[in-house]
Amino acid sequence: MGCSSCCDSASCVRRVPVFNGLSDVEINQIEGLVDSRPYDKGAFVFREGERSDSLFVVNEGLIKLTQSSRDGKEHILKFLFPGDYFGQFALLQNKQNYVNAEIIESSTVCLIHRKDFIPLLENNTTLAYNFLLSMSEQLHHAEDWAAALHMLEVDKRLAKILLYFHSKDTLNSKVNLPASKKEIAAMIGTTAETLSRKLNQFEELNLIKVSRRVIHILELEDLQHLAGTNRS
Amino acid sequence: MGCSSCCDSASCVRRVPVFNGLSDVEINQIEGLVDSRPYDKGAFVFREGERSDSLFVVNEGLIKLTQSSRDGKEHILKFLFPGDYFGQFALLQNKQNYVNAEIIESSTVCLIHRKDFIPLLENNTTLAYNFLLSMSEQLHHAEDWAAALHMLEVDKRLAKILLYFHSKDTLNSKVNLPASKKEIAAMIGTTAETLSRKLNQFEELNLIKVSRRVIHILELEDLQHLAGTNRS
C-alpha cells in the first residue's frame, strides 16, 4: 500500500461520525484495516441484487444510491458525500444489496471488510452504539422525506432538498446540484418544468441565485422557514 | 405489579425479535425491567414534538405512526403489530419524537425506561447487534417503500401493502385492513376510487376475496409475483 493509500485511509476513518468518540489507539487500529479504492465516474461499487461484504465510506467524490424498476425507471434514494457510509445492509444482514451504488463524480472509497468489521462491532460498544444512533438518524430522514413527499407542496419539498444539499457543506453558501434538474425534479416528485418555475420563483423572492447547476443560497433562514425546518 | 402485568411483560419481551438469542437469565433480567400499560383506542402514546424516554413494544393491539402537516393532513408511516417496537429515535437521540403514536385498537404496550435500557445495550453485544440488524432492516423497508411509491404502478403497490399486512400473521389467509380504505389509498398514493377499482380487479382475477375491511388472500404466490417480491 503506497503513501497515498495510507493517507486516504486515515482521513477516511476520522471523517466518519460513526467512529467519533473512539480513542486514538482504536482509530489507529481501524485505519490499519481500511482499504482504499479509486472509482471513475459511471462505475458501480455494487448493483442491486449483488452481494458485497464491506462497509464502504466515501472519502472523496460523489455517489448515488438508486433502485431501478423492471421497465427501466430509476429512483434516487440518496446522494452520498464524503464521510457518508453505505453497504451496511448487505454487510450486516449477509444478503443482496437492494440498491445500486453508482459513482457520479470520480471517487475514492474506503472499505472495511466484514471479517474485520464485525469483531470491531462486537468488541467496541461505543462503535456499536454510534452505528445504532446513525441508523436511527437515517431512518428518521427516510421517514421524514417520505412524509414530505406525501404531504408538502412542491416549494417546501424543493426548499428541503436544497437545505439537505447545503447541510453537506454548511460553510459554502453555493450548492452544486449533484444531479440534473430532471433527476432532482423526479426526486421531489414533480416535473422538470415545475422545478424550473419554482427555481425562478425562489430567485424572484431573492432566496437563491441560480447559475446552471450551482444554487447560491442568499437567505438561508427564509429557506428554512419555507421548508418548515426551523420550527423548534 | 399484579399477575396480569407479569405475564404481559414476559410474553412481551419474548415476542420481540430484538431480544432473540439472549440467554434465559438475560431475558428474565429484562422482564424484570419492563412495565406494561393499557391504552384505549384513540389515545396517543406520544405525539410529534413530544419527548419520551422509553423503548415501547406493542404486546397486544394495533398502533399507527403518523406525521401531520400544518394544514391538518396526515401521513401514515407504518402500522405496528404485536412484537413491533417504537420510540427508539427519541430514546437513543434524546430528542423529540418526529411521529405520533396513535392507538387504533385497544392495546397493551410494554416499555423499558432509558435508565434501564441504555446500560443493557452497553453491556450486551448480542442485544446491540440485534438492534442494529433490526434498524438496518427497517431502513431497508422504508427505502424500498419510497422507491415503490415512486416507480411502481398502483396494482403492484396494492399487492405489496396487502402482502405486508399478511406478513404480520402468515398463518392466517385473512387480512384485516388496519385502516379505512381511504387511508390505505393515501398510503399507496392513490384515490379511494382507484383503490376500490383495483380491489375489484384483484377479485375478478381470483387473487383475493373482499368482505368490507377483511381481505381473504386466495392466491398468495400470484400476489407475490404481481408485487415482484418473489424474484429471488
Short mmCIF file of C-alpha atoms in Angstrom, two decimals, chain A:
data_model
loop_
_atom_site.label_atom_id
_atom_site.label_comp_id
_atom_site.label_asym_id
_atom_site.label_seq_id
_atom_site.Cartn_x
_atom_site.Cartn_y
_atom_site.Cartn_z
CA MET A 1 0.00 0.00 0.00
CA GLY A 2 1.59 3.28 -1.13
CA CYS A 3 1.65 6.55 0.80
CA SER A 4 -1.41 7.98 -0.87
CA SER A 5 -3.47 4.98 0.22
CA CYS A 6 -2.30 5.32 3.82
CA CYS A 7 -3.23 9.00 3.92
CA ASP A 8 -6.58 8.32 2.33
CA SER A 9 -7.44 5.63 4.86
CA ALA A 10 -6.50 7.85 7.77
CA SER A 11 -8.62 10.80 6.68
CA CYS A 12 -11.40 8.39 5.77
CA VAL A 13 -11.82 6.89 9.22
CA ARG A 14 -11.53 10.20 11.06
CA ARG A 15 -14.18 11.92 8.94
CA VAL A 16 -16.91 9.34 9.59
CA PRO A 17 -19.12 10.32 12.55
CA VAL A 18 -19.69 6.62 13.38
CA PHE A 19 -16.07 6.48 14.55
CA ASN A 20 -16.36 9.58 16.76
CA GLY A 21 -15.62 9.05 20.40
CA LEU A 22 -13.18 6.20 19.83
CA SER A 23 -9.72 6.50 21.33
CA ASP A 24 -6.68 7.29 19.16
CA VAL A 25 -5.48 3.73 19.69
CA GLU A 26 -8.78 2.35 18.40
CA ILE A 27 -8.83 4.76 15.44
CA ASN A 28 -5.27 3.73 14.53
CA GLN A 29 -6.29 0.09 14.74
CA ILE A 30 -9.24 0.67 12.40
CA GLU A 31 -7.09 2.67 9.98
CA GLY A 32 -4.88 -0.37 9.65
CA LEU A 33 -7.88 -2.40 8.49
CA VAL A 34 -9.11 0.05 5.88
CA ASP A 35 -8.52 -0.41 2.18
CA SER A 36 -8.94 2.41 -0.32
CA ARG A 37 -10.11 2.17 -3.93
CA PRO A 38 -10.49 4.73 -6.72
CA TYR A 39 -13.61 4.66 -8.91
CA ASP A 40 -14.27 6.51 -12.16
CA LYS A 41 -17.46 8.39 -12.92
CA GLY A 42 -20.12 5.97 -14.19
CA ALA A 43 -18.68 2.95 -12.37
CA PHE A 44 -20.71 0.96 -9.84
CA VAL A 45 -19.38 -0.04 -6.43
CA PHE A 46 -22.16 -2.65 -6.48
CA ARG A 47 -25.50 -3.16 -8.14
CA GLU A 48 -28.95 -4.11 -6.84
CA GLY A 49 -29.08 -7.88 -6.34
CA GLU A 50 -25.31 -8.24 -5.90
CA ARG A 51 -23.67 -9.21 -2.65
CA SER A 52 -20.88 -7.23 -1.02
CA ASP A 53 -19.06 -7.83 2.22
CA SER A 54 -17.69 -4.49 3.36
CA LEU A 55 -18.69 -1.23 4.94
CA PHE A 56 -17.93 1.43 2.31
CA VAL A 57 -17.12 5.06 3.12
CA VAL A 58 -16.94 7.90 0.60
CA ASN A 59 -13.58 9.59 1.09
CA GLU A 60 -13.70 11.84 -1.96
CA GLY A 61 -16.26 12.27 -4.71
CA LEU A 62 -19.98 11.76 -5.01
CA ILE A 63 -22.09 8.60 -5.23
CA LYS A 64 -25.79 8.00 -5.70
CA LEU A 65 -27.83 5.11 -4.33
CA THR A 66 -30.65 4.14 -6.67
CA GLN A 67 -33.23 1.45 -7.29
CA SER A 68 -34.41 0.57 -10.78
CA SER A 69 -37.67 -0.93 -11.90
CA ARG A 70 -38.05 -3.70 -14.46
CA ASP A 71 -39.17 -1.19 -17.06
CA GLY A 72 -36.00 0.88 -16.66
CA LYS A 73 -37.18 3.66 -14.35
CA GLU A 74 -34.69 4.89 -11.78
CA HIS A 75 -35.40 6.10 -8.24
CA ILE A 76 -32.66 8.06 -6.48
CA LEU A 77 -32.71 7.10 -2.79
CA LYS A 78 -29.91 9.38 -1.72
CA PHE A 79 -26.63 11.04 -2.59
CA LEU A 80 -23.53 10.14 -0.62
CA PHE A 81 -20.97 12.81 0.17
CA PRO A 82 -17.50 12.46 1.75
CA GLY A 83 -17.88 10.93 5.22
CA ASP A 84 -21.08 9.05 4.34
CA TYR A 85 -21.08 5.25 4.53
CA PHE A 86 -23.07 2.64 2.62
CA GLY A 87 -23.30 -1.12 2.07
CA GLN A 88 -24.32 -1.77 5.69
CA PHE A 89 -27.42 -3.76 4.74
CA ALA A 90 -25.59 -6.44 2.74
CA LEU A 91 -22.80 -6.41 5.32
CA LEU A 92 -24.95 -6.83 8.43
CA GLN A 93 -27.73 -8.99 7.00
CA ASN A 94 -25.49 -11.10 4.77
CA LYS A 95 -27.98 -10.54 1.93
CA GLN A 96 -28.01 -8.99 -1.55
CA ASN A 97 -27.83 -5.22 -1.86
CA TYR A 98 -31.20 -3.62 -2.58
CA VAL A 99 -29.64 -0.55 -4.21
CA ASN A 100 -27.17 0.39 -6.92
CA ALA A 101 -24.17 2.43 -5.75
CA GLU A 102 -23.17 4.48 -8.79
CA ILE A 103 -20.25 6.89 -8.95
CA ILE A 104 -21.35 10.29 -10.25
CA GLU A 105 -18.08 12.12 -9.63
CA SER A 106 -14.71 10.31 -9.60
CA SER A 107 -14.44 8.97 -6.07
CA THR A 108 -12.14 7.36 -3.58
CA VAL A 109 -13.97 4.82 -1.46
CA CYS A 110 -12.59 3.25 1.72
CA LEU A 111 -13.76 -0.15 2.79
CA ILE A 112 -13.57 -2.31 5.87
CA HIS A 113 -14.13 -5.99 5.26
CA ARG A 114 -16.79 -7.96 7.21
CA LYS A 115 -14.17 -10.21 8.82
CA ASP A 116 -12.57 -7.11 10.37
CA PHE A 117 -15.67 -5.02 10.97
CA ILE A 118 -17.95 -7.49 12.77
CA PRO A 119 -15.37 -8.23 15.52
CA LEU A 120 -14.88 -4.48 15.91
CA LEU A 121 -18.61 -4.05 16.44
CA GLU A 122 -18.76 -6.94 18.87
CA ASN A 123 -15.87 -5.70 20.96
CA ASN A 124 -16.48 -1.99 20.94
CA THR A 125 -19.73 -0.82 22.49
CA THR A 126 -19.04 2.85 21.58
CA LEU A 127 -18.80 1.86 17.92
CA ALA A 128 -21.93 -0.33 18.07
CA TYR A 129 -23.82 2.45 19.85
CA ASN A 130 -22.66 5.12 17.38
CA PHE A 131 -23.70 2.90 14.49
CA LEU A 132 -27.12 2.37 16.07
CA LEU A 133 -27.54 6.15 16.53
CA SER A 134 -26.57 6.73 12.93
CA MET A 135 -29.03 4.12 11.62
CA SER A 136 -31.80 5.61 13.75
CA GLU A 137 -30.99 9.05 12.28
CA GLN A 138 -31.06 7.61 8.75
CA LEU A 139 -34.44 6.01 9.37
CA HIS A 140 -35.66 9.38 10.65
CA HIS A 141 -34.54 11.09 7.43
CA ALA A 142 -36.05 8.39 5.19
CA GLU A 143 -39.40 8.57 7.00
CA ASP A 144 -39.41 12.38 7.15
CA TRP A 145 -38.71 12.57 3.44
CA ALA A 146 -41.48 10.07 2.62
CA ALA A 147 -43.92 12.17 4.66
CA ALA A 148 -42.71 15.37 2.96
CA LEU A 149 -43.26 13.84 -0.50
CA HIS A 150 -46.76 12.86 0.54
CA MET A 151 -47.92 15.96 2.38
CA LEU A 152 -45.92 19.04 1.43
CA GLU A 153 -46.27 21.35 -1.55
CA VAL A 154 -43.56 21.35 -4.23
CA ASP A 155 -41.93 24.57 -3.00
CA LYS A 156 -41.47 23.14 0.51
CA ARG A 157 -40.02 19.92 -0.92
CA LEU A 158 -37.65 21.94 -3.09
CA ALA A 159 -36.57 24.05 -0.10
CA LYS A 160 -35.97 20.86 1.91
CA ILE A 161 -33.76 19.24 -0.72
CA LEU A 162 -31.72 22.42 -1.25
CA LEU A 163 -31.17 22.62 2.52
CA TYR A 164 -30.17 18.96 2.56
CA PHE A 165 -27.50 19.53 -0.10
CA HIS A 166 -26.38 22.66 1.77
CA SER A 167 -26.06 20.68 5.02
CA LYS A 168 -23.25 18.66 3.43
CA ASP A 169 -21.04 21.76 3.30
CA THR A 170 -22.55 24.44 5.51
CA LEU A 171 -19.56 26.77 5.18
CA ASN A 172 -20.25 27.13 1.47
CA SER A 173 -23.36 29.09 0.50
CA LYS A 174 -23.11 27.65 -3.00
CA VAL A 175 -24.75 24.28 -3.60
CA ASN A 176 -23.71 22.19 -6.58
CA LEU A 177 -26.73 20.16 -7.62
CA PRO A 178 -25.48 16.55 -7.63
CA ALA A 179 -27.83 15.55 -10.45
CA SER A 180 -29.57 17.01 -13.47
CA LYS A 181 -32.64 19.17 -12.92
CA LYS A 182 -34.72 16.37 -14.42
CA GLU A 183 -33.40 13.94 -11.77
CA ILE A 184 -33.89 16.45 -8.95
CA ALA A 185 -37.45 17.03 -10.20
CA ALA A 186 -38.11 13.27 -10.07
CA MET A 187 -36.69 13.11 -6.54
CA ILE A 188 -39.08 15.76 -5.27
CA GLY A 189 -41.98 14.22 -7.17
CA THR A 190 -42.54 16.86 -9.81
CA THR A 191 -41.75 17.64 -13.44
CA ALA A 192 -38.66 19.41 -14.77
CA GLU A 193 -40.92 22.28 -15.92
CA THR A 194 -42.41 22.81 -12.46
CA LEU A 195 -38.95 22.63 -10.89
CA SER A 196 -37.68 25.36 -13.25
CA ARG A 197 -40.69 27.52 -12.48
CA LYS A 198 -40.19 27.09 -8.72
CA LEU A 199 -36.47 27.89 -9.00
CA ASN A 200 -37.43 31.08 -10.86
CA GLN A 201 -39.91 31.96 -8.12
CA PHE A 202 -37.24 31.39 -5.45
CA GLU A 203 -34.94 33.74 -7.42
CA GLU A 204 -37.64 36.40 -7.64
CA LEU A 205 -38.07 36.14 -3.87
CA ASN A 206 -34.27 36.63 -3.55
CA LEU A 207 -33.97 33.32 -1.68
CA ILE A 208 -31.43 31.89 -4.13
CA LYS A 209 -29.47 32.72 -7.27
CA VAL A 210 -29.24 30.01 -9.93
CA SER A 211 -26.36 29.57 -12.41
CA ARG A 212 -26.83 26.30 -14.27
CA ARG A 213 -26.35 23.54 -11.65
CA VAL A 214 -24.99 25.89 -8.96
CA ILE A 215 -27.51 27.30 -6.49
CA HIS A 216 -26.27 30.24 -4.44
CA ILE A 217 -28.26 30.38 -1.19
CA LEU A 218 -28.92 34.05 -0.36
CA GLU A 219 -31.41 33.80 2.51
CA LEU A 220 -30.80 30.62 4.49
CA GLU A 221 -33.25 31.39 7.29
CA ASP A 222 -36.07 32.24 4.90
CA LEU A 223 -35.44 28.97 3.08
CA GLN A 224 -35.52 27.10 6.42
CA HIS A 225 -38.75 28.86 7.31
CA LEU A 226 -40.29 27.88 3.97
CA ALA A 227 -39.22 24.24 4.46
CA GLY A 228 -40.66 24.27 7.98
CA THR A 229 -37.36 23.07 9.44
CA ASN A 230 -36.84 25.89 11.93
CA ARG A 231 -39.93 25.32 14.00
CA SER A 232 -38.17 24.00 17.10
#
